[in-house]
PDB file of C-alpha atoms in Angstrom:
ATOM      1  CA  UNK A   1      19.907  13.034 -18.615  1.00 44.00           C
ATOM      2  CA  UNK A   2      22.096  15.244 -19.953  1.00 52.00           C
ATOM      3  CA  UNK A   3      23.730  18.424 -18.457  1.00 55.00           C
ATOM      4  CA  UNK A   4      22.258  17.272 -14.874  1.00 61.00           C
ATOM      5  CA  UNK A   5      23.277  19.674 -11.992  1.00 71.00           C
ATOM      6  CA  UNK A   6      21.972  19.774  -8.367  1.00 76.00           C
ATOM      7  CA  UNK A   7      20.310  23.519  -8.995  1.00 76.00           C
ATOM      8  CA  UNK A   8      18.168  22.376 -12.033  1.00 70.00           C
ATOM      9  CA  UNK A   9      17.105  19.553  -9.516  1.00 69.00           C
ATOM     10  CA  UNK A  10      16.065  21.685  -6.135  1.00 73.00           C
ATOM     11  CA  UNK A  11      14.800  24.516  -8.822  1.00 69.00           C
ATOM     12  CA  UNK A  12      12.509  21.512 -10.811  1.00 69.00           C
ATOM     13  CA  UNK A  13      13.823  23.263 -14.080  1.00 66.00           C
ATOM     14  CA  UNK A  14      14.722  19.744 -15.227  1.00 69.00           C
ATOM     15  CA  UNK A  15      11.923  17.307 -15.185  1.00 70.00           C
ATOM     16  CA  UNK A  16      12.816  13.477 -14.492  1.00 72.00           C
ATOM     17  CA  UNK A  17       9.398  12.713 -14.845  1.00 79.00           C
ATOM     18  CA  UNK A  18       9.779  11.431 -18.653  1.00 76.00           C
ATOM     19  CA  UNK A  19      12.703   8.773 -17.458  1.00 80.00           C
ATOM     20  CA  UNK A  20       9.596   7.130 -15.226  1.00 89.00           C
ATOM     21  CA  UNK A  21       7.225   7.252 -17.747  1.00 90.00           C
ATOM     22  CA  UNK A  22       9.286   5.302 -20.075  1.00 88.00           C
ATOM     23  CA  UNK A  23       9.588   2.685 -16.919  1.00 92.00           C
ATOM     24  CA  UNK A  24       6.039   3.195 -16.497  1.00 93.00           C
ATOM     25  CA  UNK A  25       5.186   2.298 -20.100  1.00 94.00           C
ATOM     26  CA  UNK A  26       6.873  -1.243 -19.906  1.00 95.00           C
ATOM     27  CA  UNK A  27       5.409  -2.101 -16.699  1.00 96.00           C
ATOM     28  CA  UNK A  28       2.006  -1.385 -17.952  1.00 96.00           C
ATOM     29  CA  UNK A  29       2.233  -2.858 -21.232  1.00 96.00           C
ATOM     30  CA  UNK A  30       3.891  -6.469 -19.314  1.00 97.00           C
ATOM     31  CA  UNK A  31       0.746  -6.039 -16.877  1.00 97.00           C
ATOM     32  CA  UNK A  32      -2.102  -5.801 -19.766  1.00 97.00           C
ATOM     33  CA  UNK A  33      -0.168  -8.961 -21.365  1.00 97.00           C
ATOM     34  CA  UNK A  34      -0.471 -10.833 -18.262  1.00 97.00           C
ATOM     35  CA  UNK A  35      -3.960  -9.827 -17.706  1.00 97.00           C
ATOM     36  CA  UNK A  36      -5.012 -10.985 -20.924  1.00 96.00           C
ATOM     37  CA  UNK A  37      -3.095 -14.443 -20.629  1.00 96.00           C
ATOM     38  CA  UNK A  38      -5.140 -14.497 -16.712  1.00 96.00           C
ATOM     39  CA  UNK A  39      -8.401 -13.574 -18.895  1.00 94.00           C
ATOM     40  CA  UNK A  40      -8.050 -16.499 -21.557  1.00 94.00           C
ATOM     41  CA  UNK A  41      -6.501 -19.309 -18.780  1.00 94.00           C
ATOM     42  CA  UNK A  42      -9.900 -18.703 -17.121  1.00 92.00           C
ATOM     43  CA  UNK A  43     -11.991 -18.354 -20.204  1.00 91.00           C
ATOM     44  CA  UNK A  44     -10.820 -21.478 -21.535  1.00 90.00           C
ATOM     45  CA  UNK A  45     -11.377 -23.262 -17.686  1.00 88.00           C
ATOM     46  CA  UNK A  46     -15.111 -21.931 -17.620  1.00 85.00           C
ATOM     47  CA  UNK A  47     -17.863 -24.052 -18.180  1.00 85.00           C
ATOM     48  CA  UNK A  48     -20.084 -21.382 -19.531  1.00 85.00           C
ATOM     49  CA  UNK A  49     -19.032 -18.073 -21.371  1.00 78.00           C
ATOM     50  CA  UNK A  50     -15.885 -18.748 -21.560  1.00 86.00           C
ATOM     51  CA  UNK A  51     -15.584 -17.808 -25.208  1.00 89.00           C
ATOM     52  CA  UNK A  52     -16.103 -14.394 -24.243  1.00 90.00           C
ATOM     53  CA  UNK A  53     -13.104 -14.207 -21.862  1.00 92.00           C
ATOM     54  CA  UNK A  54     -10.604 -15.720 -23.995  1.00 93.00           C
ATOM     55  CA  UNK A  55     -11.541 -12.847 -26.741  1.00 95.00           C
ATOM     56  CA  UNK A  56     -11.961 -10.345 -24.265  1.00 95.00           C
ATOM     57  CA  UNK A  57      -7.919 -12.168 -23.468  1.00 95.00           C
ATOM     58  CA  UNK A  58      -6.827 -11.969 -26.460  1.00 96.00           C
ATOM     59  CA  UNK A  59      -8.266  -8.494 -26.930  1.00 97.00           C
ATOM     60  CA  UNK A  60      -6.301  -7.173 -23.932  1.00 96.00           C
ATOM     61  CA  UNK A  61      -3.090  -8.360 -24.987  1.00 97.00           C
ATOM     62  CA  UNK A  62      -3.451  -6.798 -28.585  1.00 96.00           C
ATOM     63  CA  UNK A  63      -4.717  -3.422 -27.550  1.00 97.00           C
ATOM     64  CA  UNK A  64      -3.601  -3.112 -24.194  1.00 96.00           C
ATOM     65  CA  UNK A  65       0.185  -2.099 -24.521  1.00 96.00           C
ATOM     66  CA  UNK A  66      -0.993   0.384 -27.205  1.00 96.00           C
ATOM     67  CA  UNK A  67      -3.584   2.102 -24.932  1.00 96.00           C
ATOM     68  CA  UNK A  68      -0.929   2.307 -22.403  1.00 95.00           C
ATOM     69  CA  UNK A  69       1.721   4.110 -25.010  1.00 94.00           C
ATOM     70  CA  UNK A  70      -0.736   6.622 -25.941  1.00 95.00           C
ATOM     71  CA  UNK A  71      -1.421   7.324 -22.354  1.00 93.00           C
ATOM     72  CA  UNK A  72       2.323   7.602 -21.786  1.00 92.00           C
ATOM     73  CA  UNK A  73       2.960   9.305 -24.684  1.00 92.00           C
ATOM     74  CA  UNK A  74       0.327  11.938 -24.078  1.00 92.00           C
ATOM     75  CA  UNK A  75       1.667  12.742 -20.455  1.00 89.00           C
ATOM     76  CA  UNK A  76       5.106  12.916 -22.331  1.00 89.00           C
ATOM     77  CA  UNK A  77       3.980  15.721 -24.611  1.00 91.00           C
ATOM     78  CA  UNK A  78       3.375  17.930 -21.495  1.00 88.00           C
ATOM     79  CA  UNK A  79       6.713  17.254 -20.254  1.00 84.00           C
ATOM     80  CA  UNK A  80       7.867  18.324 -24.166  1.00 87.00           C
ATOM     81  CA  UNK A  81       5.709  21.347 -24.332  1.00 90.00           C
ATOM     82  CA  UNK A  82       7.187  22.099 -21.005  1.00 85.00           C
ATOM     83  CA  UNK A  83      11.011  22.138 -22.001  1.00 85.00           C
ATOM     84  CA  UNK A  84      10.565  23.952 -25.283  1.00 89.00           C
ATOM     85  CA  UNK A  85       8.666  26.601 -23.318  1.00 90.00           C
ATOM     86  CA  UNK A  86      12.272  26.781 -20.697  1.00 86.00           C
ATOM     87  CA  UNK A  87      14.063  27.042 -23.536  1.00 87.00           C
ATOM     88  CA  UNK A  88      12.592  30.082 -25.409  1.00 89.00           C
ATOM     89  CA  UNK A  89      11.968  31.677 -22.105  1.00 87.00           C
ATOM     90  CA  UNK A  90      15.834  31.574 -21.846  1.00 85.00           C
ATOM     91  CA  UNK A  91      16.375  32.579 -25.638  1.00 89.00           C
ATOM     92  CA  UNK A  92      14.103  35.220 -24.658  1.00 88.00           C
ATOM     93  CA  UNK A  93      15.936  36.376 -21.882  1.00 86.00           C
ATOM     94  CA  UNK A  94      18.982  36.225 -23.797  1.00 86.00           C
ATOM     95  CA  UNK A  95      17.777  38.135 -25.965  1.00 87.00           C
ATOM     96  CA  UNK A  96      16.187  40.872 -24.035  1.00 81.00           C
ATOM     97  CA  UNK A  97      18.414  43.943 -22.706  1.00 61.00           C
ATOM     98  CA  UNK A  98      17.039  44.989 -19.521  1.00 62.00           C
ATOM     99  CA  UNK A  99      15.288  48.530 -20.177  1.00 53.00           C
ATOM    100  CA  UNK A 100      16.926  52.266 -18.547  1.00 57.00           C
ATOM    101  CA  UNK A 101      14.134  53.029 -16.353  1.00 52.00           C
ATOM    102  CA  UNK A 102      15.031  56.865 -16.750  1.00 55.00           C
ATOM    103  CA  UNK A 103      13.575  56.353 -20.332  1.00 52.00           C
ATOM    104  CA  UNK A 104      10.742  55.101 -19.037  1.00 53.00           C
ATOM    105  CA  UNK A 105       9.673  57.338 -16.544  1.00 53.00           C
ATOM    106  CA  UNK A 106       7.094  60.339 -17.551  1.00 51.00           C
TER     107      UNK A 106
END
C-alpha cells in the first residue's frame, strides 16, 4: 500500500479491502479445487451415478477458480471506481478557488 498514513485509515479514504480480495481469490480458487477432487474421489467410490460426480469434479476444478476471479474481480472494480472518483474529487478541489461571497450576494 503505498503512501499509507494513520488519517487515510480512521478517515476510510484508503480502502484495504482490495489486499483481502486478492487473499480471498486464492483461498476460493484452492477450495473449488479441493471440492472438485472431494466430488470425483466419491464419484469414482459410488456404485451408481458416479459418472456424474466425477464430471460434475472435474467440472468444478476447471471452472471454479475462474468463477471465483470474476467474482473478485467484479468487487475489485468498485474499489477502482471508488479511488478514481477520490482522486478527481481532489483534482477538483485543487482546482477550484473558493468563490467571494460578496459577488455572490444580490
Amino acid at each position: 500500500m503505498n503512501n499509507f498514513n494513520m488519517k487515510n485509515f480512521v478517515h476510510f479514504d484508503k480502502m484495504l479491502t482490495p489486499a483481502i480480495i486478492k487473499i480471498v481469490f486464492w483461498i476460493g480458487a484452492g477450495l473449488s479445487v479441493l471440492m472438485g477432487l472431494i466430488m470425483i474421489i466419491q464419484g469414482a467410490g459410488a456404485y451408481y451415478g458416479g459418472g456424474a460426480s466425477i464430471f460434475m469434479g472435474l467440472l468444478t476444478i476447471v471452472i471454479g477458480p475462474f468463477v471465483v476471479r470474476i467474482y473478485c474481480e467484479l468487487l475489485i472494480i468498485f474499489f477502482k471506481m471508488n479511488e478514481t472518483l477520490q482522486d478527481v474529487k481532489t483534482l477538483l478541489a485543487k482546482q477550484n478557488k473558493p468563490v467571494n461571497n460578496d459577488e455572490n450576494k444580490n
